[in-house]
Tab-separated table of C-alpha atoms in Angstrom:
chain	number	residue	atom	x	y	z
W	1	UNK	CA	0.000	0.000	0.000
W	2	UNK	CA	2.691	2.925	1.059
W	3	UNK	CA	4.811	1.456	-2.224
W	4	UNK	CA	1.473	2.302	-4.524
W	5	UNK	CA	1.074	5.867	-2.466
W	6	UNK	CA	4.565	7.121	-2.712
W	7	UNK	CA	4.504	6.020	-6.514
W	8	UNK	CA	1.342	8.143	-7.613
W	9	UNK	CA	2.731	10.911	-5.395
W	10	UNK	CA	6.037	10.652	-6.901
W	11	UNK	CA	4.743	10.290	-10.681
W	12	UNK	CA	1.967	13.475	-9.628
W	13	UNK	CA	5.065	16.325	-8.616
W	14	UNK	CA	7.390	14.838	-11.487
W	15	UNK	CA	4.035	15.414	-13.695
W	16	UNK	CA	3.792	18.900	-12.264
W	17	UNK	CA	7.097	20.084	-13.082
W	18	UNK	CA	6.465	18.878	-16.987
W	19	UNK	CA	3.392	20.557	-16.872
W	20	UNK	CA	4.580	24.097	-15.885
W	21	UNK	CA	6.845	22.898	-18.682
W	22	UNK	CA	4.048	23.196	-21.410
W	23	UNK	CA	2.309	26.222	-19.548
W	24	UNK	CA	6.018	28.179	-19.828
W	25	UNK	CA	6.268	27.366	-23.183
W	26	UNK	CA	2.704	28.388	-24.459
W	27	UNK	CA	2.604	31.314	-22.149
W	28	UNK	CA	6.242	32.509	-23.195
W	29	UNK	CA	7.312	30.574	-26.112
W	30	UNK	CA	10.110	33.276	-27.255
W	31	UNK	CA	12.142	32.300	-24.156
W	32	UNK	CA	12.477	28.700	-25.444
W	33	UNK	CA	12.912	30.140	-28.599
W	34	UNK	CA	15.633	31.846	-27.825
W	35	UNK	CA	17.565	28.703	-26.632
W	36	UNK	CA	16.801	26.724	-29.243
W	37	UNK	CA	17.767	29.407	-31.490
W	38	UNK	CA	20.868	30.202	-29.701
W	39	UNK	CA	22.380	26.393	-30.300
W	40	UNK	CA	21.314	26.320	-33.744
W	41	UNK	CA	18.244	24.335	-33.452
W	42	UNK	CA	14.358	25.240	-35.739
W	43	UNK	CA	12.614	27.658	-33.078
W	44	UNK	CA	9.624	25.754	-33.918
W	45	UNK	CA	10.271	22.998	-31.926
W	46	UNK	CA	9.029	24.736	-28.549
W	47	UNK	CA	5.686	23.552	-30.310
W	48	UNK	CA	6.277	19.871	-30.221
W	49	UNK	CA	8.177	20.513	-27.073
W	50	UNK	CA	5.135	22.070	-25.168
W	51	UNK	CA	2.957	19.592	-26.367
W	52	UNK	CA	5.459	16.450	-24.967
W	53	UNK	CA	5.767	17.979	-21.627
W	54	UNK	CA	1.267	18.324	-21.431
W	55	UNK	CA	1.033	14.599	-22.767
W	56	UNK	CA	4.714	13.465	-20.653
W	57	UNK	CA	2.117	15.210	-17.226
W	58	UNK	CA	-0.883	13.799	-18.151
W	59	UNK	CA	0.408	9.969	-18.871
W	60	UNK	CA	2.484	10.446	-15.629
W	61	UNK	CA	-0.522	11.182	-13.786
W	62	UNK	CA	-2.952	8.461	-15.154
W	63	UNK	CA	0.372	6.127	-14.833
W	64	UNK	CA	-0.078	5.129	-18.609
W	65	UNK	CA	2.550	3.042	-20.114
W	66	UNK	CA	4.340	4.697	-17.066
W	67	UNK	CA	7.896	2.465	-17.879
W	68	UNK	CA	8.171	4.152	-21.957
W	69	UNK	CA	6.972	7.155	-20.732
W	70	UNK	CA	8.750	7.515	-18.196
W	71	UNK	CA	12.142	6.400	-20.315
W	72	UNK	CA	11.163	9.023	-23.098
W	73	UNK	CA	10.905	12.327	-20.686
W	74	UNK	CA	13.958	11.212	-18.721
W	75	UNK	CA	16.037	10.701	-22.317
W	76	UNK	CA	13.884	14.498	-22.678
W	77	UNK	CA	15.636	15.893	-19.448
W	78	UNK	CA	18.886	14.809	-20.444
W	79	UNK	CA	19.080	16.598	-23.964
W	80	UNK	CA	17.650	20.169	-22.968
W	81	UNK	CA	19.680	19.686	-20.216
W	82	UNK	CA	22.248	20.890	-22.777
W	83	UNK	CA	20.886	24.181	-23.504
W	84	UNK	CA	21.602	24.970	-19.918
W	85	UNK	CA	25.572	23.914	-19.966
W	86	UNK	CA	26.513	27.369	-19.172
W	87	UNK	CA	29.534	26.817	-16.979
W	88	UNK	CA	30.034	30.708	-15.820
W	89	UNK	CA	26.670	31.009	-15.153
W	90	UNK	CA	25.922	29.520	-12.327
W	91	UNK	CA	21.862	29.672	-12.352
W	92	UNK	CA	22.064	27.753	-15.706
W	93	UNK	CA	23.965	25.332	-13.978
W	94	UNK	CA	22.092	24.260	-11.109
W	95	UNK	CA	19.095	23.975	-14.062
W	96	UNK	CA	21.236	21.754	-15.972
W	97	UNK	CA	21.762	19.103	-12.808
W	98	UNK	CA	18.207	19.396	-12.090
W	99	UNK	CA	17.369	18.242	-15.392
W	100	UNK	CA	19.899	15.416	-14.630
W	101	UNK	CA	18.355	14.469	-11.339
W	102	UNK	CA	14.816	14.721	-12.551
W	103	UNK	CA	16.157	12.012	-15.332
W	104	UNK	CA	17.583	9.961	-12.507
W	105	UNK	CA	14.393	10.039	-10.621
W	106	UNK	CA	12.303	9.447	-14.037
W	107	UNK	CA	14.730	6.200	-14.994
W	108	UNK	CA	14.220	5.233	-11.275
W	109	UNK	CA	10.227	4.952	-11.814
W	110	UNK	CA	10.396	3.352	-15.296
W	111	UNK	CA	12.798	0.543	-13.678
W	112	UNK	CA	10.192	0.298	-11.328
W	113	UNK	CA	7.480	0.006	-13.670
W	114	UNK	CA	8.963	-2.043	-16.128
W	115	UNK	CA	6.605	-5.243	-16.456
W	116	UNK	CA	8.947	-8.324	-16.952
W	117	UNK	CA	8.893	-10.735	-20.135
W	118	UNK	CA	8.394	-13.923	-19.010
């Protein structure tokens, strides 16, 4: 019973975080432009981007395919982790080992999820 608790509390604050995400990004989308622009990348990807994080929240929350989910927004977290590799800064820093931890804690809960093939 505590296992099944702590799991949908976990997988509800790692869905909040992706879902201010998608809210940043609609609300704000030149700031995410700006990144991607900024490393060379098609400033219309915030689009896709936003709409990842909303789906990555809501499958988080209704534990959907939780283990490929899971995978997929912690393989997420690791490349934009890279638009915040800012070594003098160190604000853009700390973001960048968040995104790393929030990977850690994502690959955690698909390892955990993961249904054997028997």
């Amino acid at each position: 019973m505590l296992q099944r608790v702590l799991m949908a509390v976990g997988r509800v604050l790692l869905a909040v975080l992706f879902a201010a995400g998608a809210a940043q990004k609609l609300a704000a989308p030149e700031l995410v432009q700006d990144l991607l622009a900024g490393r060379g990348w098609p400033v219309w990807l915030v689009w896709p981007a936003a709409a990842f994080n909303a789906a990555g929240a809501l499958a988080l929350v209704a534990g959907w395919r939780l283990a490929p989910v899971a995978l997929s927004l912690a393989v997420y977290c690791m490349v934009t982790s890279l638009f915040h590799f800012v070594p003098g800064d160190g604000w853009q820093m700390s973001i960048f080992v968040k995104n790393w931890a929030v990977a850690g804690g994502l690959l955690v809960l698909a390892g955990a999820a993961w249904e054997p093939r028997e």
